[in-house]
XYZ file of C-alpha atoms in Angstrom:
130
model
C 0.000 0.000 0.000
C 1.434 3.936 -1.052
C 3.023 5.663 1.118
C -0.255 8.660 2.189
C 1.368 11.909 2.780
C -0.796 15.573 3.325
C 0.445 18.001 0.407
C 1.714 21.356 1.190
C -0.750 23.243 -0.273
C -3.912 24.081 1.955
C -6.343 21.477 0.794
C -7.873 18.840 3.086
C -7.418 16.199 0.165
C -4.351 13.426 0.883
C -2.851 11.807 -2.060
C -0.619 9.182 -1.910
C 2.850 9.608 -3.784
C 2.128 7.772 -7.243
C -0.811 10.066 -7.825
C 1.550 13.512 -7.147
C 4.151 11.921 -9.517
C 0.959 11.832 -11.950
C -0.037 15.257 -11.579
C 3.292 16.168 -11.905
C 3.916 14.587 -15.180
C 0.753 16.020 -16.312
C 1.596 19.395 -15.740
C 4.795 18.500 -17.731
C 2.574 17.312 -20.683
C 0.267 20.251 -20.860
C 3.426 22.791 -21.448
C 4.497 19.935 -23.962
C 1.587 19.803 -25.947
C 0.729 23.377 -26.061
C 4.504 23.909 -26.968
C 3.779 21.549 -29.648
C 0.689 23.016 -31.373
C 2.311 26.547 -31.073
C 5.618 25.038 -33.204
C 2.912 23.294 -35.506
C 1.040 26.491 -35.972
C 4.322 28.610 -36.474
C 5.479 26.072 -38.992
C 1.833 26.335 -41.082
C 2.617 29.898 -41.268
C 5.621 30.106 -42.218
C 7.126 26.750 -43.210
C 10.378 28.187 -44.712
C 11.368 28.662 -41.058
C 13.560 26.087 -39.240
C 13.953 27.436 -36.144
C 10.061 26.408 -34.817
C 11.444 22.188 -35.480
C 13.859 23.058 -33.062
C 11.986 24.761 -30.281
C 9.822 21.690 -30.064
C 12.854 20.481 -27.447
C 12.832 23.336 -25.901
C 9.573 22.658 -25.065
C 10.378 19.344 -24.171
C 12.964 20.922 -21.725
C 10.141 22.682 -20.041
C 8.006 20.412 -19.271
C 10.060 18.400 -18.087
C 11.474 21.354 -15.531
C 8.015 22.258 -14.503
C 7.356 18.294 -13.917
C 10.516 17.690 -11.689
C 9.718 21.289 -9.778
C 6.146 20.171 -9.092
C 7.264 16.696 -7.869
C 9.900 18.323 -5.324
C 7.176 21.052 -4.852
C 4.644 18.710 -3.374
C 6.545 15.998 -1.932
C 9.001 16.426 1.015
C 12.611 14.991 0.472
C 15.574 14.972 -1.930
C 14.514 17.081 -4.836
C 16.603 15.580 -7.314
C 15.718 12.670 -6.833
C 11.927 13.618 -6.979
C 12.801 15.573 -10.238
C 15.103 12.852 -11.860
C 11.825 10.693 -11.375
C 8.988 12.713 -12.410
C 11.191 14.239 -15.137
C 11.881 10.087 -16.110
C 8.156 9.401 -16.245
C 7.603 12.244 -18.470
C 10.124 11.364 -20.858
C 9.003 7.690 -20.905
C 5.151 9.049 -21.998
C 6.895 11.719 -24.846
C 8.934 8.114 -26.040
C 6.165 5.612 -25.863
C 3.730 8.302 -27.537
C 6.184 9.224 -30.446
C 6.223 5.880 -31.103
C 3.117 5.339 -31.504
C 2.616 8.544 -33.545
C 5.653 7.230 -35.777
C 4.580 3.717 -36.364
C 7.453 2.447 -34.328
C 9.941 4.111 -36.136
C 12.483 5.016 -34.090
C 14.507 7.933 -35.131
C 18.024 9.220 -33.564
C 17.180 12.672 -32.273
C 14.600 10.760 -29.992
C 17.665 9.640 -28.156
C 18.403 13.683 -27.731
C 15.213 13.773 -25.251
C 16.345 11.078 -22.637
C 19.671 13.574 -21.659
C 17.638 16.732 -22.070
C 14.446 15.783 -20.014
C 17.123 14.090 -17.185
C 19.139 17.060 -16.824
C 16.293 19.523 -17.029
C 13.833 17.401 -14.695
C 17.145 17.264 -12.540
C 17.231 20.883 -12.305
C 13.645 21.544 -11.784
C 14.132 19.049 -9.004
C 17.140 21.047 -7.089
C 15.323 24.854 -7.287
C 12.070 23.841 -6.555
C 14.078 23.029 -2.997
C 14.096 25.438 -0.543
C-alpha cells in the first residue's frame, strides 16, 4: 500500500505519492503539448522557417522542468531525486507516444530527449528546494 502523505498546499485532500508523480507529469505534458501546437502552428505559417522544429525540445525541456519542480514542490525529500523521477516518467510518456505517432519508427534525435528531459527534470528538481 502507497506511502499517504498531506500536500503542502492548503487542501484537506491526501494523495498518496504515485498520484503527485501523476499530476506532476501532467503538468509537464500540458506545457508539452501546447509547446507543440504553437511550433505546428508557427510552422503552417511560415514553413520556410527552421527554427520552430527546433523549439519543439525546448519545449520538451520545459516540461520536463516544470514536472521535476512540481514533484519536489509537493513531496518532502531529496529534490533531485523527486525531479530525476517525475522528469523520467515524463520522458518515458513523450517516447512511448512518439512511437506510436511514428509507427514504431524510431529515429536518432529521440535519443536527444532522454539527456535533455534528465538534466532539465534534474534541475527543476534542485530549485524547486528550498
Amino acid at each position: 500500500m502507497p506511502k499517504i502523505i498531506k500536500t503542502k498546499k492548503l487542501t484537506n485532500k491526501n494523495y498518496n505519492i504515485p498520484t503527485l508523480y501523476a499530476f506532476s507529469v501532467i503538468k509537464g505534458l500540458v506545457i508539452f503539448i501546447s509547446g507543440l501546437l504553437f511550433c505546428a502552428f508557427m510552422v503552417l505559417k511560415s514553413p520556410q522557417s527552421n527554427f520552430f522544429y527546433y523549439m519543439v525540445y525546448v519545449f520538451v525541456a520545459l516540461g520536463a522542468f516544470l514536472s521535476g519542480f512540481s514533484a519536489s514542490k509537493r513531496i518532502n525529500g531529496r529534490g533531485f531525486i523527486k525531479g530525476l523521477i517525475s522528469s523520467a516518467a515524463y520522458m518515458l510518456v513523450i517516447i512511448i507516444l512518439s512511437i506510436i505517432l511514428m509507427k514504431f519508427n524510431m529515429s536518432v534525435n529521440l535519443l536527444l530527449l532522454v539527456p535533455l528531459c534528465l538534466v532539465s527534470g534534474f534541475l527543476g528538481g534542485n530549485l524547486a528546494v528550498k
